[in-house]
Coordinates of C-alpha atoms and ligand atoms in Angstrom, one line a residue:
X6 CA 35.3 37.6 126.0
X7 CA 38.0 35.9 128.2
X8 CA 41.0 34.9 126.5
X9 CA 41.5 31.1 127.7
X10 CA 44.9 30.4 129.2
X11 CA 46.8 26.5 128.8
X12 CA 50.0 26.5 131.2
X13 CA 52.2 23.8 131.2
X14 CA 53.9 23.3 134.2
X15 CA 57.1 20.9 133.8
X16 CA 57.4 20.4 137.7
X17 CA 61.2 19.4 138.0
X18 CA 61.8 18.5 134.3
X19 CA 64.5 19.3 131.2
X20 CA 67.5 20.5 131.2
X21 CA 68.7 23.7 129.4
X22 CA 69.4 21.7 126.1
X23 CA 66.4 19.7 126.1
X24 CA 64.4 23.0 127.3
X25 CA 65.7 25.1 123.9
X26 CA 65.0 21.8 121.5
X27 CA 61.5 21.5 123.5
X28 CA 60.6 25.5 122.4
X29 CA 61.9 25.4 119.4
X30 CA 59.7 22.2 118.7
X31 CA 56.3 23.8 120.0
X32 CA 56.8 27.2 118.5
X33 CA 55.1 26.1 114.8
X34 CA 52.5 23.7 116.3
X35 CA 50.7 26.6 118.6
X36 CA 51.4 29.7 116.4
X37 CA 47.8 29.7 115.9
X38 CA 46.6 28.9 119.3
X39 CA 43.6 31.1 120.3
X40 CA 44.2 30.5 123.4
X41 CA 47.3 32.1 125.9
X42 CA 49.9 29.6 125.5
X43 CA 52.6 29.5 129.0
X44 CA 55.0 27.0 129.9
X45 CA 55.7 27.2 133.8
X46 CA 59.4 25.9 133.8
X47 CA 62.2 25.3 136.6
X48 CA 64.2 28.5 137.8
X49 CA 67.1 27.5 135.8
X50 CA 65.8 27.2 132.4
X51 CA 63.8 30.7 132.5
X52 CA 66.7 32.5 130.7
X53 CA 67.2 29.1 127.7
X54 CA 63.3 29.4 127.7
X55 CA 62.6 33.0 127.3
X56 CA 65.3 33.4 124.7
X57 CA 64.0 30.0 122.5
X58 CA 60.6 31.9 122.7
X59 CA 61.1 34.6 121.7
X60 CA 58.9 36.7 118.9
X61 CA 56.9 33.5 119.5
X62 CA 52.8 33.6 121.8
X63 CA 54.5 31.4 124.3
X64 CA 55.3 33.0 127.7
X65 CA 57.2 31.8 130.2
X66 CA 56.4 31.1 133.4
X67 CA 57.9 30.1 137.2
X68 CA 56.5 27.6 139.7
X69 CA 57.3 29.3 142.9
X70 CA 58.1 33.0 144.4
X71 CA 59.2 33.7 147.7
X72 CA 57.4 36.4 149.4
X73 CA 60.3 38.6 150.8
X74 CA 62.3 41.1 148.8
X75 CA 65.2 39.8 149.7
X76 CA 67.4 38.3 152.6
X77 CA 68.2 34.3 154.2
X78 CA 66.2 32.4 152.4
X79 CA 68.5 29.8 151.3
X80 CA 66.9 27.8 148.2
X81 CA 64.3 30.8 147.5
X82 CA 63.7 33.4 144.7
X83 CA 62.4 36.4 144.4
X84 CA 59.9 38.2 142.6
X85 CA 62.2 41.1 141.6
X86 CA 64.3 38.3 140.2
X87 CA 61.6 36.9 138.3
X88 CA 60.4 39.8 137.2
X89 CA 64.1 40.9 135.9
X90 CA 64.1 37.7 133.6
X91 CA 60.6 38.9 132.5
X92 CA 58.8 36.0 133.4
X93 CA 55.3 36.5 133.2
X94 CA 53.6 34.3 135.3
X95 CA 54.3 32.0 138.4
X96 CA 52.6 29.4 139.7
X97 CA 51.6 29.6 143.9
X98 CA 50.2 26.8 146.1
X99 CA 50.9 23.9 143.9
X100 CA 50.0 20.9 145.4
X101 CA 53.0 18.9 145.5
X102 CA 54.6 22.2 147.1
X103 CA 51.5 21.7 149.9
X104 CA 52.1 18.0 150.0
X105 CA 56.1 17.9 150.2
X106 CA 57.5 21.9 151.0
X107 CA 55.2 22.9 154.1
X108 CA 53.1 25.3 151.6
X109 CA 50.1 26.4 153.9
X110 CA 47.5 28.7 152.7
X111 CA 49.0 31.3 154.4
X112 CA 52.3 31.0 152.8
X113 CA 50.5 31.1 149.5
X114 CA 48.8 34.2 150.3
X115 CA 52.3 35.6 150.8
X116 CA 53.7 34.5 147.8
X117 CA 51.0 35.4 145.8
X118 CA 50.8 38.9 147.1
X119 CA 54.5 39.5 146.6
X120 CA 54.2 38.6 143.2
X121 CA 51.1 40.4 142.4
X122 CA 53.2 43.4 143.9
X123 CA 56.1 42.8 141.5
X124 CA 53.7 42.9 138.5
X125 CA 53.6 39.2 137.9
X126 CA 50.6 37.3 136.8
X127 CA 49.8 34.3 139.0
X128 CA 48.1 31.4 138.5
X129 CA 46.8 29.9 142.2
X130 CA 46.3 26.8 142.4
X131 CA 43.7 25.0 144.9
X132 CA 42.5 21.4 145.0
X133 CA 40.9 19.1 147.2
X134 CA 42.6 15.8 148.5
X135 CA 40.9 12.2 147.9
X136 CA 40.2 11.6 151.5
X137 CA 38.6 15.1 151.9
X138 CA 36.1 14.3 148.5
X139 CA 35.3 11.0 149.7
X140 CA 34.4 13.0 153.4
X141 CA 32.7 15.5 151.2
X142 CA 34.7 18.2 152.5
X143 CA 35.4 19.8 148.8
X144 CA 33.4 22.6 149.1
X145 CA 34.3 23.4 152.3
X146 CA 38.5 23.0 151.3
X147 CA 38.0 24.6 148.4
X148 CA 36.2 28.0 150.0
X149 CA 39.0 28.3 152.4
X150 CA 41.9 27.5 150.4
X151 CA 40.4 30.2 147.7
X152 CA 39.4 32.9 150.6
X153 CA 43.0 32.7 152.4
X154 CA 45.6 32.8 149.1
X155 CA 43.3 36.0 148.3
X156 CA 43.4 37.6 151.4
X157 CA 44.4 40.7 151.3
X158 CA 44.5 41.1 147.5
X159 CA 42.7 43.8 146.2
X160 CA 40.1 43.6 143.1
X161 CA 42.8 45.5 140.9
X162 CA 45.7 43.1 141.4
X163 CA 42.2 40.4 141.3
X164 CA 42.6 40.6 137.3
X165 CA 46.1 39.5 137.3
X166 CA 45.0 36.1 139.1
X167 CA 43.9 33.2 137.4
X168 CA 43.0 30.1 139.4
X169 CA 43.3 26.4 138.7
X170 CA 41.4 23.5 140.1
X171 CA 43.6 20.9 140.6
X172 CA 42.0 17.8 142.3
X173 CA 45.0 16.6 144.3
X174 CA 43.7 12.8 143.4
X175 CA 43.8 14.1 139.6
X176 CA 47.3 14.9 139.6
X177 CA 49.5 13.0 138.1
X178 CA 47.2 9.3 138.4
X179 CA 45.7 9.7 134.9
X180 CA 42.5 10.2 136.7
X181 CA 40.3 13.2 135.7
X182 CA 37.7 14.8 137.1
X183 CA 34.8 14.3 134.3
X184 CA 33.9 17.6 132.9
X185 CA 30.7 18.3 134.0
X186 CA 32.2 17.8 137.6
X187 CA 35.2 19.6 137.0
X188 CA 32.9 22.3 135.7
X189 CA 30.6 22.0 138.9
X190 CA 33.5 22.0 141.4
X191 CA 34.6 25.2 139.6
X192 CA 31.4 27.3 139.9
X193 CA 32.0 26.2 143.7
X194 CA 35.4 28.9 143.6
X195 CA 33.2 31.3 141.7
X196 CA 30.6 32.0 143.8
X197 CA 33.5 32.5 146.9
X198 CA 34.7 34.8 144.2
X199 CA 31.8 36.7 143.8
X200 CA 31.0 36.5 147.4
X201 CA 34.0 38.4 148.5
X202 CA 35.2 40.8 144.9
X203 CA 31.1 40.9 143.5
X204 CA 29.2 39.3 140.6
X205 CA 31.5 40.3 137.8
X206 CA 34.7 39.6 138.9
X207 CA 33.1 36.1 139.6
X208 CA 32.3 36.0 136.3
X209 CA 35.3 37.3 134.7
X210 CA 37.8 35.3 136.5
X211 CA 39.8 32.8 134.3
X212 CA 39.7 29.1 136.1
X213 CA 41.7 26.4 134.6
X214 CA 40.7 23.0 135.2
X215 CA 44.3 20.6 136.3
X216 CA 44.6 17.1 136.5
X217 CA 45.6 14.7 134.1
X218 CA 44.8 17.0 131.3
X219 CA 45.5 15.3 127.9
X220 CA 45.1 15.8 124.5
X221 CA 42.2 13.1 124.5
X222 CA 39.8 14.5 127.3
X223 CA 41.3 18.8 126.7
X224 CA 38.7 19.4 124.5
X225 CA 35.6 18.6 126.4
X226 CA 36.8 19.8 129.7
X227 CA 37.6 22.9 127.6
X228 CA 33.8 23.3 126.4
X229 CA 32.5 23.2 129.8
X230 CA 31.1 27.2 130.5
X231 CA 33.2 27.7 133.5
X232 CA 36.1 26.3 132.9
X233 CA 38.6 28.7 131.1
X234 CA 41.9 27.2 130.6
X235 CA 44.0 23.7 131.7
X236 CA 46.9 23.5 133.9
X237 CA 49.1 20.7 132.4
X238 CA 51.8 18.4 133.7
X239 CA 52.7 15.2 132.3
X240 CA 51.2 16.2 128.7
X241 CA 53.3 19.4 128.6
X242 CA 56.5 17.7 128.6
X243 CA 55.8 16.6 124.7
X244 CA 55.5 18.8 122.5
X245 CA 53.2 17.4 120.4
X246 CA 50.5 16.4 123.4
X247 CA 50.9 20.2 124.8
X248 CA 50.5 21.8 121.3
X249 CA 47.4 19.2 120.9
X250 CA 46.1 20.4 124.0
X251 CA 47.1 24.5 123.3
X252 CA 44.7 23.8 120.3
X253 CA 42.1 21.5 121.6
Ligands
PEP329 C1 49.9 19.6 137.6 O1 51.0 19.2 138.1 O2 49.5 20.7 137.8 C2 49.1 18.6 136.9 C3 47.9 18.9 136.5 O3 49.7 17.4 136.5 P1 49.2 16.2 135.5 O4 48.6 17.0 134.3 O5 50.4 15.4 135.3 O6 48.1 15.5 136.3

């Protein structure tokens, strides 16, 4: 059985202070989560995070990695240095880094294989724009955004990936895909999957659904076969909604 996986991701949100009060608030309400429980937080609270966390089933997790080991990359981190706060995860090809940093599926694939080199677990995320639905182009983005952050990545490091389908037009607009589309879009990724790692790692692979995510509509996306997890923004910055949507 796969173990589902929630990750919140707080994009560029909380300070230290509010970070240790927000931890120390969600520890009791997902203690019994069955699910893997992660909260994908800004470089600078890793260390407030980890420690609030503690003994506790949440892990902590980073939004970006930079491929090189070190060297001028002003405004970067490493995966070393991630891996020396014991992060656990870290999210790569975000959409908002696509949209506003220059991420291109090739920097993804770097990043993602430095991390998956460091021992980090990493959560890709792919997701296709509102223009490129409406052109019906989601198949086609989807099989190349998934087949070029993998390149390269062996079926090994393959079980330290988990993906999330993010619908760029999903993100952040309180629109969400409905689940049986969500769940069709997915088995899109799966069969690319299978196509280039074989049937069971197809199968096997963990794909969260993100995009607008809430504790109203978490669990019916979450009883959809194919979809294994949620990626959450907006409703992981209260503790309440997250932990509502932890135990859908
Ligand atoms: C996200 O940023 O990954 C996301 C899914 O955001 P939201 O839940 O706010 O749509």
């Amino acid at each position: 059985m796969k173990r589902p996986i929630i990750a919140g991701n707080w994009k560029m949100n909380k300070t230290n202070a509010e970070t240790k009060e927000f931890i120390a608030q969600l520890r009791p309400l997902v203690k019994d989560a069955q699910c893997e429980v992660v909260c994908c937080v800004p470089f600078t609270n890793i260390v407030t995070a980890r420690k609030a966390a503690r003994g506790s089933n949440i892990q902590i997790g980073a939004q970006n990695v930079h491929w090189a080991e070190s060297g001028a990359f002003t405004g970067e981190i490493s995966a070393a240095m991630l891996k020396e706060l014991k992060v656990k995860y870290v999210l790569t090809g975000h959409s908002e880094r696509r949209q506003y940093f220059g991420e291109t599926d090739q920097t993804v694939n770097l990043r993602t294989k430095a991390a998956l080199k460091a021992g980090l677990k990493v959560i890709v995320c792919v997701g296709e724009t509102l223009s490129q639905r409406e052109e019906s182009k989601t198949a086609e983005v989807l099989t190349t955004q998934t087949i070029e952050a993998l390149k390269d990545i062996t079926k090994q490091e393959l079980k330290r990936v988990v993906i999330a389908y993010e619908p760029v037009w999903a993100i952040g607009t309180g629109k969400t895909a409905t689940a049986q589309d969500a769940n069709d879009t997915i088995k899109i990724i799966r069969r690319v999957i299978r196509k280039l790692y074989g049937r069971a790692s197809g199968t096997s692979i963990r794909i969260q659904y993100g995009g607008s995510m809430n504790p109203k509509n978490a669990s019916e996306l979450m009883s959809m076969p194919l979809i294994d997890g949620g990626l959450i923004g907006g409703a992981s910055l209260n503790a309440e909604d997250f932990a509502k949507v932890v135990n859908y």
